[in-house]
Every structure is written in C-alpha cells, then in structure tokens.
C-alpha cells in the first residue's frame, strides 16, 4: 500500500507540475471529495461486515478502549509539543497529529479545512507515521509490552501495519489491533472536524 | 460530518450483509479510491508555483508531527496497558530472527 501511495503522490505531483493543463487540475480538485465519499462508504462496508469485531468488543468490554485512549492522548500530547518546533498554530499541530497515521483522509480533510499546504503537511506527517511504525514496532515489542506495539501504528493498526502485529505479537493483540484501528479510524474525522468546529 | 454519515451508511449495509464477491470488489475499490485521492492531492500540490520551496518547509513540520505523536502514543499506551490490561510476557528475540 505504501508503494501505491508514494507512486500515486509522485506521479500526481509530476502530472500537476509538468503535464496537466489548469482545466485538468481543476477536474481532479473537483473529483477529490467524491473519491473520499466513495472510500468512506467502502471502509464503512468493511467495518460493518466484520462480525469478529463486534464479538470481541463484547468480550473485552471497555478495556479495549485503553489502547485507543492512550493513542489519542499521546497523539494530542505529541501535536501540542510539536507546536514548539513547527511554525504552525496549536490547532493545526493537533489536527495533523490527530490524523493518527491515516494520511489519505487527514490530508484531504485538512486541505478542505485549513488549505492545501496544511493538507499536504498532514499527508506527509501521517505517511511518515505509517512508515516509521514499520521500523519501530519490532523495537517496541522488545523494550515495552505487546499491547504497546499497536501505539505507533494508530489508525493503521487494522490494515497496513497489521502484518507487523502478526509477526511481533500474539493472536489476542492482533485482534485488539484490528479493533483499535477501527476505533481510531472512526475518531480521525471526528477529532479533525471537532478541532475546526471550536 | 458528511463523510461520517456516509461511512455509517456503508457500515449499516455491511452489517446487514453482502455477497462475498462484493466484499472482494469492495477491497479493490478502497485501493483504487485511495490511489485516486493521493494522485489528485499530488496534482493539486504539483500545480502550485512554490511547491518545491514549500516541500522543504513541510518536510520539517511533517517529521516533527510524525515522530512526536508516535513517542507520545507509545508512552501513554505503555503506562495505560501496564496499569489496566493483564500482563503479557515479552517475546523471545530469537523468535523474530527466523
């Protein structure tokens, strides 16, 4: 997925820079929200169809919320700390950090809410979060506990980084990883919209 | 908020049930939509006059806003899971070397 994401981005930049006329650029700008709606609908179908998620949700009860809670608090703290190092405002830092690794959605949402530049920062930051997660999960498994392997991955723990969980944790943590990804994925648009609603 | 409503509508349809073949197509739709979204974002980025200068500035911000949330999340989840979830033994390192 990372290969598809990076090649789509590079190809898009090159086409926008050297190939496409302003009319074609406008066409893609108009198509963006529709592609997002289609993606959200499609992700919704996948979540709704996964009965195992509902079953395990009952079994773990509220304890399952401990991991997404930690990820939300940690991402907010990281975003707040980031405001000391970036030229962005507090709200922008928090909104980018609350992408929690879901680069496509946070990039598009923040392009709409805060402009193309902030959307691009959100895209890059969250893409980097996903890439760095692949690198740090083996270290987290060694230095912390198995549950903590889910933390760097954030919202990506249900799909792209899931193979890392399979390799470095047990079956139970893998299921928790899927649940965490679903919960964080639901929270990403809620948090980003909330930060721009206040 | 419209995106959330659309996701919820998809969730209801997924929960009610669809044939397996539709789910296989659905996964391909997700990849295609993600690729299209990212491509479209790349197009709008590339068409900006100051894109490459902005990229240098964005690179630092993106680095900060990827590393710090990872560090924050890892610390918070570690302390919360140590406190509230049953203990798990660390895996033996040799298992990972296979």
PDB file of C-alpha atoms in Angstrom:
ATOM      1  CA  UNK A   1       0.000   0.000   0.000  1.00  0.00           C
ATOM      2  CA  UNK A   2       2.871   2.360   0.805  1.00  0.00           C
ATOM      3  CA  UNK A   3       4.318   1.731  -2.674  1.00  0.00           C
ATOM      4  CA  UNK A   4       0.947   2.596  -4.273  1.00  0.00           C
ATOM      5  CA  UNK A   5       0.617   5.704  -2.064  1.00  0.00           C
ATOM      6  CA  UNK A   6       4.101   7.038  -2.769  1.00  0.00           C
ATOM      7  CA  UNK A   7       3.959   6.329  -6.511  1.00  0.00           C
ATOM      8  CA  UNK A   8       0.463   7.918  -6.777  1.00  0.00           C
ATOM      9  CA  UNK A   9       1.739  11.009  -4.969  1.00  0.00           C
ATOM     10  CA  UNK A  10       4.920  11.359  -7.055  1.00  0.00           C
ATOM     11  CA  UNK A  11       3.014  10.737 -10.292  1.00  0.00           C
ATOM     12  CA  UNK A  12       0.338  13.258  -9.259  1.00  0.00           C
ATOM     13  CA  UNK A  13       2.947  15.917  -8.446  1.00  0.00           C
ATOM     14  CA  UNK A  14       4.749  15.366 -11.771  1.00  0.00           C
ATOM     15  CA  UNK A  15       1.479  15.454 -13.767  1.00  0.00           C
ATOM     16  CA  UNK A  16       0.268  18.565 -11.916  1.00  0.00           C
ATOM     17  CA  UNK A  17       3.638  20.258 -12.414  1.00  0.00           C
ATOM     18  CA  UNK A  18       4.596  19.399 -15.970  1.00  0.00           C
ATOM     19  CA  UNK A  19       1.745  17.679 -17.826  1.00  0.00           C
ATOM     20  CA  UNK A  20      -1.778  18.772 -16.895  1.00  0.00           C
ATOM     21  CA  UNK A  21      -3.486  21.963 -18.060  1.00  0.00           C
ATOM     22  CA  UNK A  22      -5.255  24.126 -15.413  1.00  0.00           C
ATOM     23  CA  UNK A  23      -8.603  22.636 -16.574  1.00  0.00           C
ATOM     24  CA  UNK A  24      -7.410  19.089 -15.847  1.00  0.00           C
ATOM     25  CA  UNK A  25      -6.016  20.230 -12.466  1.00  0.00           C
ATOM     26  CA  UNK A  26      -9.466  21.687 -11.658  1.00  0.00           C
ATOM     27  CA  UNK A  27     -11.130  18.446 -12.711  1.00  0.00           C
ATOM     28  CA  UNK A  28      -9.038  16.445 -10.225  1.00  0.00           C
ATOM     29  CA  UNK A  29      -9.713  19.009  -7.481  1.00  0.00           C
ATOM     30  CA  UNK A  30     -13.452  18.540  -8.118  1.00  0.00           C
ATOM     31  CA  UNK A  31     -13.130  14.738  -8.165  1.00  0.00           C
ATOM     32  CA  UNK A  32     -11.292  14.591  -4.815  1.00  0.00           C
ATOM     33  CA  UNK A  33     -14.320  14.846  -2.463  1.00  0.00           C
ATOM     34  CA  UNK A  34     -16.229  12.226  -4.484  1.00  0.00           C
ATOM     35  CA  UNK A  35     -13.322   9.787  -4.246  1.00  0.00           C
ATOM     36  CA  UNK A  36     -13.258  10.448  -0.498  1.00  0.00           C
ATOM     37  CA  UNK A  37     -17.002   9.739  -0.145  1.00  0.00           C
ATOM     38  CA  UNK A  38     -16.611   6.504  -2.107  1.00  0.00           C
ATOM     39  CA  UNK A  39     -13.673   5.496   0.117  1.00  0.00           C
ATOM     40  CA  UNK A  40     -15.559   6.238   3.355  1.00  0.00           C
ATOM     41  CA  UNK A  41     -18.585   4.269   2.148  1.00  0.00           C
ATOM     42  CA  UNK A  42     -16.362   1.357   1.186  1.00  0.00           C
ATOM     43  CA  UNK A  43     -14.464   1.399   4.518  1.00  0.00           C
ATOM     44  CA  UNK A  44     -17.841   1.531   6.302  1.00  0.00           C
ATOM     45  CA  UNK A  45     -18.955  -1.655   4.500  1.00  0.00           C
ATOM     46  CA  UNK A  46     -15.758  -3.463   5.587  1.00  0.00           C
ATOM     47  CA  UNK A  47     -16.179  -2.425   9.223  1.00  0.00           C
ATOM     48  CA  UNK A  48     -19.889  -3.286   9.313  1.00  0.00           C
ATOM     49  CA  UNK A  49     -19.300  -6.703   7.748  1.00  0.00           C
ATOM     50  CA  UNK A  50     -16.637  -7.727  10.281  1.00  0.00           C
ATOM     51  CA  UNK A  51     -18.636  -9.739  12.858  1.00  0.00           C
ATOM     52  CA  UNK A  52     -15.469 -10.733  14.763  1.00  0.00           C
ATOM     53  CA  UNK A  53     -15.063  -7.093  15.746  1.00  0.00           C
ATOM     54  CA  UNK A  54     -18.498  -6.988  17.389  1.00  0.00           C
ATOM     55  CA  UNK A  55     -17.869 -10.322  19.131  1.00  0.00           C
ATOM     56  CA  UNK A  56     -14.511  -9.284  20.596  1.00  0.00           C
ATOM     57  CA  UNK A  57     -15.895  -5.883  21.519  1.00  0.00           C
ATOM     58  CA  UNK A  58     -18.324  -7.641  23.867  1.00  0.00           C
ATOM     59  CA  UNK A  59     -15.568  -9.863  25.282  1.00  0.00           C
ATOM     60  CA  UNK A  60     -13.071  -7.110  26.100  1.00  0.00           C
ATOM     61  CA  UNK A  61     -15.786  -4.651  27.050  1.00  0.00           C
ATOM     62  CA  UNK A  62     -14.499  -1.200  27.999  1.00  0.00           C
ATOM     63  CA  UNK A  63     -10.906  -2.417  28.484  1.00  0.00           C
ATOM     64  CA  UNK A  64     -10.434  -2.385  24.726  1.00  0.00           C
ATOM     65  CA  UNK A  65     -10.718   1.404  24.884  1.00  0.00           C
ATOM     66  CA  UNK A  66      -7.490   1.685  26.912  1.00  0.00           C
ATOM     67  CA  UNK A  67      -5.296   1.402  23.794  1.00  0.00           C
ATOM     68  CA  UNK A  68      -7.128   3.933  21.548  1.00  0.00           C
ATOM     69  CA  UNK A  69      -7.391   6.234  24.579  1.00  0.00           C
ATOM     70  CA  UNK A  70      -3.619   6.097  25.015  1.00  0.00           C
ATOM     71  CA  UNK A  71      -3.089   6.712  21.289  1.00  0.00           C
ATOM     72  CA  UNK A  72      -5.428   9.729  21.294  1.00  0.00           C
ATOM     73  CA  UNK A  73      -3.846  11.229  24.436  1.00  0.00           C
ATOM     74  CA  UNK A  74      -0.322  10.553  23.166  1.00  0.00           C
ATOM     75  CA  UNK A  75      -1.053  11.974  19.702  1.00  0.00           C
ATOM     76  CA  UNK A  76      -2.578  15.106  21.241  1.00  0.00           C
ATOM     77  CA  UNK A  77       0.448  15.484  23.535  1.00  0.00           C
ATOM     78  CA  UNK A  78       2.785  14.951  20.574  1.00  0.00           C
ATOM     79  CA  UNK A  79       0.872  17.516  18.496  1.00  0.00           C
ATOM     80  CA  UNK A  80       0.929  20.024  21.360  1.00  0.00           C
ATOM     81  CA  UNK A  81       4.667  19.512  21.879  1.00  0.00           C
ATOM     82  CA  UNK A  82       5.126  19.884  18.122  1.00  0.00           C
ATOM     83  CA  UNK A  83       3.830  23.449  18.264  1.00  0.00           C
ATOM     84  CA  UNK A  84       7.128  24.384  19.964  1.00  0.00           C
ATOM     85  CA  UNK A  85       9.077  23.145  16.939  1.00  0.00           C
ATOM     86  CA  UNK A  86       6.921  23.919  13.889  1.00  0.00           C
ATOM     87  CA  UNK A  87       5.741  27.244  12.542  1.00  0.00           C
ATOM     88  CA  UNK A  88       2.107  26.122  12.749  1.00  0.00           C
ATOM     89  CA  UNK A  89      -0.523  27.121  15.306  1.00  0.00           C
ATOM     90  CA  UNK A  90      -1.665  24.822  18.132  1.00  0.00           C
ATOM     91  CA  UNK A  91      -4.894  23.820  16.365  1.00  0.00           C
ATOM     92  CA  UNK A  92      -3.058  22.953  13.143  1.00  0.00           C
ATOM     93  CA  UNK A  93      -0.476  20.871  15.041  1.00  0.00           C
ATOM     94  CA  UNK A  94      -3.174  18.983  16.932  1.00  0.00           C
ATOM     95  CA  UNK A  95      -5.232  18.400  13.776  1.00  0.00           C
ATOM     96  CA  UNK A  96      -2.233  16.995  11.865  1.00  0.00           C
ATOM     97  CA  UNK A  97      -1.278  14.755  14.812  1.00  0.00           C
ATOM     98  CA  UNK A  98      -4.884  13.502  15.111  1.00  0.00           C
ATOM     99  CA  UNK A  99      -4.595  12.014  11.633  1.00  0.00           C
ATOM    100  CA  UNK A 100      -3.101   9.116  13.652  1.00  0.00           C
ATOM    101  CA  UNK A 101      -1.454   7.694  10.533  1.00  0.00           C
ATOM    102  CA  UNK A 102      -4.449   7.843   8.189  1.00  0.00           C
ATOM    103  CA  UNK A 103      -2.684  10.036   5.647  1.00  0.00           C
ATOM    104  CA  UNK A 104      -5.234   9.982   2.827  1.00  0.00           C
ATOM    105  CA  UNK A 105      -8.183  11.067   4.968  1.00  0.00           C
ATOM    106  CA  UNK A 106      -6.344  13.593   7.164  1.00  0.00           C
ATOM    107  CA  UNK A 107      -4.669  15.092   4.092  1.00  0.00           C
ATOM    108  CA  UNK A 108      -7.948  15.576   2.262  1.00  0.00           C
ATOM    109  CA  UNK A 109      -9.901  16.769   5.316  1.00  0.00           C
ATOM    110  CA  UNK A 110      -7.265  19.322   6.274  1.00  0.00           C
ATOM    111  CA  UNK A 111      -6.926  20.519   2.681  1.00  0.00           C
ATOM    112  CA  UNK A 112     -10.613  21.421   2.934  1.00  0.00           C
ATOM    113  CA  UNK A 113     -10.441  22.870   6.452  1.00  0.00           C
ATOM    114  CA  UNK A 114      -7.031  24.548   6.570  1.00  0.00           C
ATOM    115  CA  UNK A 115      -5.806  24.878   2.972  1.00  0.00           C
ATOM    116  CA  UNK A 116      -3.643  22.878   0.566  1.00  0.00           C
ATOM    117  CA  UNK A 117      -0.404  23.486   2.459  1.00  0.00           C
ATOM    118  CA  UNK A 118      -1.759  22.151   5.777  1.00  0.00           C
ATOM    119  CA  UNK A 119      -3.365  19.229   3.941  1.00  0.00           C
ATOM    120  CA  UNK A 120      -0.002  18.346   2.419  1.00  0.00           C
ATOM    121  CA  UNK A 121       1.722  18.573   5.810  1.00  0.00           C
ATOM    122  CA  UNK A 122      -0.966  16.270   7.250  1.00  0.00           C
ATOM    123  CA  UNK A 123      -0.493  13.848   4.385  1.00  0.00           C
ATOM    124  CA  UNK A 124       3.300  13.753   4.723  1.00  0.00           C
ATOM    125  CA  UNK A 125       3.312  13.607   8.546  1.00  0.00           C
ATOM    126  CA  UNK A 126       0.828  10.747   8.646  1.00  0.00           C
ATOM    127  CA  UNK A 127       2.519   8.871   5.811  1.00  0.00           C
ATOM    128  CA  UNK A 128       5.763   9.183   7.777  1.00  0.00           C
ATOM    129  CA  UNK A 129       3.958   7.916  10.903  1.00  0.00           C
ATOM    130  CA  UNK A 130       2.977   4.792   8.999  1.00  0.00           C
ATOM    131  CA  UNK A 131       6.463   4.263   7.584  1.00  0.00           C
ATOM    132  CA  UNK A 132       8.180   4.861  10.964  1.00  0.00           C
ATOM    133  CA  UNK A 133       5.699   2.469  12.604  1.00  0.00           C
ATOM    134  CA  UNK A 134       7.046  -0.375  10.475  1.00  0.00           C
ATOM    135  CA  UNK A 135      10.521   0.420  11.784  1.00  0.00           C
ATOM    136  CA  UNK A 136       9.731   0.905  15.484  1.00  0.00           C
ATOM    137  CA  UNK A 137       7.201  -1.907  16.119  1.00  0.00           C
ATOM    138  CA  UNK A 138       9.982  -4.556  16.461  1.00  0.00           C
ATOM    139  CA  UNK A 139      11.787  -2.273  18.954  1.00  0.00           C
ATOM    140  CA  UNK A 140       8.600  -1.566  20.910  1.00  0.00           C
ATOM    141  CA  UNK A 141       7.955  -5.331  21.138  1.00  0.00           C
ATOM    142  CA  UNK A 142      11.420  -5.763  22.628  1.00  0.00           C
ATOM    143  CA  UNK A 143      11.508  -2.783  25.010  1.00  0.00           C
ATOM    144  CA  UNK A 144       7.868  -2.335  26.121  1.00  0.00           C
ATOM    145  CA  UNK A 145       4.942  -4.824  26.071  1.00  0.00           C
ATOM    146  CA  UNK A 146       3.000  -6.475  23.226  1.00  0.00           C
ATOM    147  CA  UNK A 147      -0.012  -4.157  23.527  1.00  0.00           C
ATOM    148  CA  UNK A 148       2.243  -1.121  23.060  1.00  0.00           C
ATOM    149  CA  UNK A 149       3.174  -2.333  19.553  1.00  0.00           C
ATOM    150  CA  UNK A 150      -0.247  -1.003  18.473  1.00  0.00           C
ATOM    151  CA  UNK A 151       0.583   2.552  19.684  1.00  0.00           C
ATOM    152  CA  UNK A 152       2.874   3.831  16.889  1.00  0.00           C
ATOM    153  CA  UNK A 153       0.525   2.413  14.220  1.00  0.00           C
ATOM    154  CA  UNK A 154      -2.513   4.422  15.412  1.00  0.00           C
ATOM    155  CA  UNK A 155      -5.375   4.156  12.909  1.00  0.00           C
ATOM    156  CA  UNK A 156      -3.290   1.989  10.556  1.00  0.00           C
ATOM    157  CA  UNK A 157      -3.209  -0.923  13.032  1.00  0.00           C
ATOM    158  CA  UNK A 158      -6.172  -2.611  11.305  1.00  0.00           C
ATOM    159  CA  UNK A 159      -4.659  -2.775   7.817  1.00  0.00           C
ATOM    160  CA  UNK A 160      -1.210  -1.744   6.612  1.00  0.00           C
ATOM    161  CA  UNK A 161       0.730  -2.324   9.845  1.00  0.00           C
ATOM    162  CA  UNK A 162      -1.293  -5.408  10.830  1.00  0.00           C
ATOM    163  CA  UNK A 163       1.286  -7.838   9.347  1.00  0.00           C
ATOM    164  CA  UNK A 164       3.837  -6.378  11.807  1.00  0.00           C
ATOM    165  CA  UNK A 165       1.462  -7.160  14.699  1.00  0.00           C
ATOM    166  CA  UNK A 166       1.043 -10.706  13.409  1.00  0.00           C
ATOM    167  CA  UNK A 167       4.824 -11.119  13.392  1.00  0.00           C
ATOM    168  CA  UNK A 168       5.735  -9.419  16.658  1.00  0.00           C
ATOM    169  CA  UNK A 169       2.700 -10.032  18.957  1.00  0.00           C
ATOM    170  CA  UNK A 170       0.181 -12.778  19.729  1.00  0.00           C
ATOM    171  CA  UNK A 171      -3.268 -13.586  18.336  1.00  0.00           C
ATOM    172  CA  UNK A 172      -5.103 -11.668  21.061  1.00  0.00           C
ATOM    173  CA  UNK A 173      -3.098  -8.492  20.433  1.00  0.00           C
ATOM    174  CA  UNK A 174      -3.720  -8.876  16.691  1.00  0.00           C
ATOM    175  CA  UNK A 175      -7.486  -8.831  17.313  1.00  0.00           C
ATOM    176  CA  UNK A 176      -7.049  -5.831  19.636  1.00  0.00           C
ATOM    177  CA  UNK A 177      -5.005  -4.209  16.884  1.00  0.00           C
ATOM    178  CA  UNK A 178      -7.908  -4.566  14.417  1.00  0.00           C
ATOM    179  CA  UNK A 179     -10.373  -3.186  16.980  1.00  0.00           C
ATOM    180  CA  UNK A 180      -8.041  -0.307  17.780  1.00  0.00           C
ATOM    181  CA  UNK A 181      -7.698   0.526  14.080  1.00  0.00           C
ATOM    182  CA  UNK A 182     -11.480   0.616  13.659  1.00  0.00           C
ATOM    183  CA  UNK A 183     -11.938   2.863  16.710  1.00  0.00           C
ATOM    184  CA  UNK A 184      -9.081   5.210  15.762  1.00  0.00           C
ATOM    185  CA  UNK A 185     -10.294   5.359  12.135  1.00  0.00           C
ATOM    186  CA  UNK A 186     -13.714   6.458  13.369  1.00  0.00           C
ATOM    187  CA  UNK A 187     -12.086   9.038  15.642  1.00  0.00           C
ATOM    188  CA  UNK A 188      -9.846  10.648  12.977  1.00  0.00           C
ATOM    189  CA  UNK A 189     -12.624  12.580  11.133  1.00  0.00           C
ATOM    190  CA  UNK A 190     -14.417  13.309  14.425  1.00  0.00           C
ATOM    191  CA  UNK A 191     -11.327  14.886  16.047  1.00  0.00           C
ATOM    192  CA  UNK A 192     -10.234  16.821  12.972  1.00  0.00           C
ATOM    193  CA  UNK A 193     -13.732  18.255  12.436  1.00  0.00           C
ATOM    194  CA  UNK A 194     -14.046  18.986  16.153  1.00  0.00           C
ATOM    195  CA  UNK A 195     -10.773  20.919  16.241  1.00  0.00           C
ATOM    196  CA  UNK A 196     -12.047  23.127  13.416  1.00  0.00           C
ATOM    197  CA  UNK A 197     -15.561  23.467  14.856  1.00  0.00           C
ATOM    198  CA  UNK A 198     -14.375  25.199  18.064  1.00  0.00           C
TER     199      UNK A 198
ATOM    200  CA  UNK B   1     -19.500  15.371   9.115  1.00  0.00           C
ATOM    201  CA  UNK B   2     -20.958  14.257   5.770  1.00  0.00           C
ATOM    202  CA  UNK B   3     -18.045  11.816   5.465  1.00  0.00           C
ATOM    203  CA  UNK B   4     -19.015  10.253   8.816  1.00  0.00           C
ATOM    204  CA  UNK B   5     -22.650   9.870   7.748  1.00  0.00           C
ATOM    205  CA  UNK B   6     -21.535   8.197   4.517  1.00  0.00           C
ATOM    206  CA  UNK B   7     -19.233   5.839   6.448  1.00  0.00           C
ATOM    207  CA  UNK B   8     -22.088   4.973   8.814  1.00  0.00           C
ATOM    208  CA  UNK B   9     -24.382   4.232   5.856  1.00  0.00           C
ATOM    209  CA  UNK B  10     -21.710   1.866   4.493  1.00  0.00           C
ATOM    210  CA  UNK B  11     -21.411   0.261   7.948  1.00  0.00           C
ATOM    211  CA  UNK B  12     -25.157  -0.443   8.082  1.00  0.00           C
ATOM    212  CA  UNK B  13     -25.092  -2.035   4.616  1.00  0.00           C
ATOM    213  CA  UNK B  14     -22.008  -4.100   5.548  1.00  0.00           C
ATOM    214  CA  UNK B  15     -23.680  -5.234   8.778  1.00  0.00           C
ATOM    215  CA  UNK B  16     -26.901  -6.275   7.046  1.00  0.00           C
ATOM    216  CA  UNK B  17     -24.786  -8.401   4.714  1.00  0.00           C
ATOM    217  CA  UNK B  18     -23.456  -8.506   1.165  1.00  0.00           C
ATOM    218  CA  UNK B  19     -22.289 -11.428  -1.015  1.00  0.00           C
ATOM    219  CA  UNK B  20     -18.597 -12.408  -0.580  1.00  0.00           C
ATOM    220  CA  UNK B  21     -17.827 -11.409  -4.163  1.00  0.00           C
ATOM    221  CA  UNK B  22     -18.949  -7.856  -3.399  1.00  0.00           C
ATOM    222  CA  UNK B  23     -16.522  -7.693  -0.456  1.00  0.00           C
ATOM    223  CA  UNK B  24     -13.620  -8.696  -2.711  1.00  0.00           C
ATOM    224  CA  UNK B  25     -14.588  -5.917  -5.137  1.00  0.00           C
ATOM    225  CA  UNK B  26     -15.030  -3.556  -2.165  1.00  0.00           C
ATOM    226  CA  UNK B  27     -11.399  -4.049  -1.112  1.00  0.00           C
ATOM    227  CA  UNK B  28     -10.245  -3.210  -4.642  1.00  0.00           C
ATOM    228  CA  UNK B  29     -12.469  -0.117  -4.599  1.00  0.00           C
ATOM    229  CA  UNK B  30     -10.698   1.018  -1.404  1.00  0.00           C
ATOM    230  CA  UNK B  31      -7.266   0.723  -3.011  1.00  0.00           C
ATOM    231  CA  UNK B  32      -8.470   2.484  -6.180  1.00  0.00           C
ATOM    232  CA  UNK B  33     -10.108   5.346  -4.241  1.00  0.00           C
ATOM    233  CA  UNK B  34      -7.030   5.789  -2.021  1.00  0.00           C
ATOM    234  CA  UNK B  35      -4.742   5.882  -5.069  1.00  0.00           C
ATOM    235  CA  UNK B  36      -7.063   8.365  -6.823  1.00  0.00           C
ATOM    236  CA  UNK B  37      -7.249  10.580  -3.734  1.00  0.00           C
ATOM    237  CA  UNK B  38      -3.483  10.657  -3.329  1.00  0.00           C
ATOM    238  CA  UNK B  39      -2.948  11.222  -7.051  1.00  0.00           C
ATOM    239  CA  UNK B  40      -5.445  14.115  -7.013  1.00  0.00           C
ATOM    240  CA  UNK B  41      -3.685  15.578  -3.983  1.00  0.00           C
ATOM    241  CA  UNK B  42      -0.359  15.267  -5.824  1.00  0.00           C
ATOM    242  CA  UNK B  43      -1.845  17.063  -8.841  1.00  0.00           C
ATOM    243  CA  UNK B  44      -3.012  19.997  -6.723  1.00  0.00           C
ATOM    244  CA  UNK B  45       0.367  20.117  -4.950  1.00  0.00           C
ATOM    245  CA  UNK B  46       2.400  19.928  -8.156  1.00  0.00           C
ATOM    246  CA  UNK B  47       0.365  22.689  -9.796  1.00  0.00           C
ATOM    247  CA  UNK B  48       1.393  25.149  -7.036  1.00  0.00           C
ATOM    248  CA  UNK B  49       4.097  27.573  -8.123  1.00  0.00           C
ATOM    249  CA  UNK B  50       6.165  27.418  -4.925  1.00  0.00           C
ATOM    250  CA  UNK B  51       5.701  23.695  -4.419  1.00  0.00           C
ATOM    251  CA  UNK B  52       9.351  22.650  -4.043  1.00  0.00           C
ATOM    252  CA  UNK B  53      10.175  25.514  -1.654  1.00  0.00           C
ATOM    253  CA  UNK B  54       7.088  24.633   0.403  1.00  0.00           C
ATOM    254  CA  UNK B  55       8.094  20.981   0.432  1.00  0.00           C
ATOM    255  CA  UNK B  56      11.339  21.812   2.250  1.00  0.00           C
ATOM    256  CA  UNK B  57       9.369  23.647   4.966  1.00  0.00           C
ATOM    257  CA  UNK B  58       6.688  20.934   5.138  1.00  0.00           C
ATOM    258  CA  UNK B  59       9.310  18.219   5.487  1.00  0.00           C
ATOM    259  CA  UNK B  60      10.424  19.501   8.892  1.00  0.00           C
ATOM    260  CA  UNK B  61       6.858  20.001  10.140  1.00  0.00           C
ATOM    261  CA  UNK B  62       5.865  16.545   8.911  1.00  0.00           C
ATOM    262  CA  UNK B  63       8.880  14.945  10.576  1.00  0.00           C
ATOM    263  CA  UNK B  64       8.083  16.609  13.918  1.00  0.00           C
ATOM    264  CA  UNK B  65       4.369  15.753  13.661  1.00  0.00           C
ATOM    265  CA  UNK B  66       5.054  12.117  12.878  1.00  0.00           C
ATOM    266  CA  UNK B  67       7.764  11.407  15.466  1.00  0.00           C
ATOM    267  CA  UNK B  68       6.245  13.229  18.470  1.00  0.00           C
ATOM    268  CA  UNK B  69       2.767  11.605  18.206  1.00  0.00           C
ATOM    269  CA  UNK B  70       4.468   8.183  17.885  1.00  0.00           C
ATOM    270  CA  UNK B  71       6.549   8.853  21.019  1.00  0.00           C
ATOM    271  CA  UNK B  72       3.537  10.258  22.920  1.00  0.00           C
ATOM    272  CA  UNK B  73       1.250   7.365  21.916  1.00  0.00           C
ATOM    273  CA  UNK B  74       3.862   4.752  22.817  1.00  0.00           C
ATOM    274  CA  UNK B  75       4.435   6.221  26.293  1.00  0.00           C
ATOM    275  CA  UNK B  76       0.697   6.675  27.044  1.00  0.00           C
ATOM    276  CA  UNK B  77      -0.315   3.212  25.792  1.00  0.00           C
ATOM    277  CA  UNK B  78       2.561   1.568  27.702  1.00  0.00           C
ATOM    278  CA  UNK B  79       1.555   3.070  31.047  1.00  0.00           C
ATOM    279  CA  UNK B  80      -2.189   2.531  30.500  1.00  0.00           C
ATOM    280  CA  UNK B  81      -1.804  -1.113  29.421  1.00  0.00           C
ATOM    281  CA  UNK B  82       0.629  -1.865  32.276  1.00  0.00           C
ATOM    282  CA  UNK B  83      -1.989  -0.484  34.662  1.00  0.00           C
ATOM    283  CA  UNK B  84      -5.266  -1.816  33.182  1.00  0.00           C
ATOM    284  CA  UNK B  85      -4.605  -4.871  30.984  1.00  0.00           C
ATOM    285  CA  UNK B  86      -3.359  -8.348  32.003  1.00  0.00           C
ATOM    286  CA  UNK B  87       0.434  -8.702  31.868  1.00  0.00           C
ATOM    287  CA  UNK B  88       1.967 -10.283  28.772  1.00  0.00           C
ATOM    288  CA  UNK B  89       5.409 -11.861  28.668  1.00  0.00           C
ATOM    289  CA  UNK B  90       7.861 -10.329  26.242  1.00  0.00           C
ATOM    290  CA  UNK B  91       8.545 -12.482  23.202  1.00  0.00           C
ATOM    291  CA  UNK B  92      11.918 -14.147  22.954  1.00  0.00           C
ATOM    292  CA  UNK B  93      14.108 -12.287  20.478  1.00  0.00           C
ATOM    293  CA  UNK B  94      15.233 -15.463  18.694  1.00  0.00           C
ATOM    294  CA  UNK B  95      11.635 -15.943  17.504  1.00  0.00           C
ATOM    295  CA  UNK B  96      11.967 -12.774  15.470  1.00  0.00           C
ATOM    296  CA  UNK B  97      15.224 -13.761  13.842  1.00  0.00           C
ATOM    297  CA  UNK B  98      13.679 -16.590  11.890  1.00  0.00           C
TER     298      UNK B  98
END
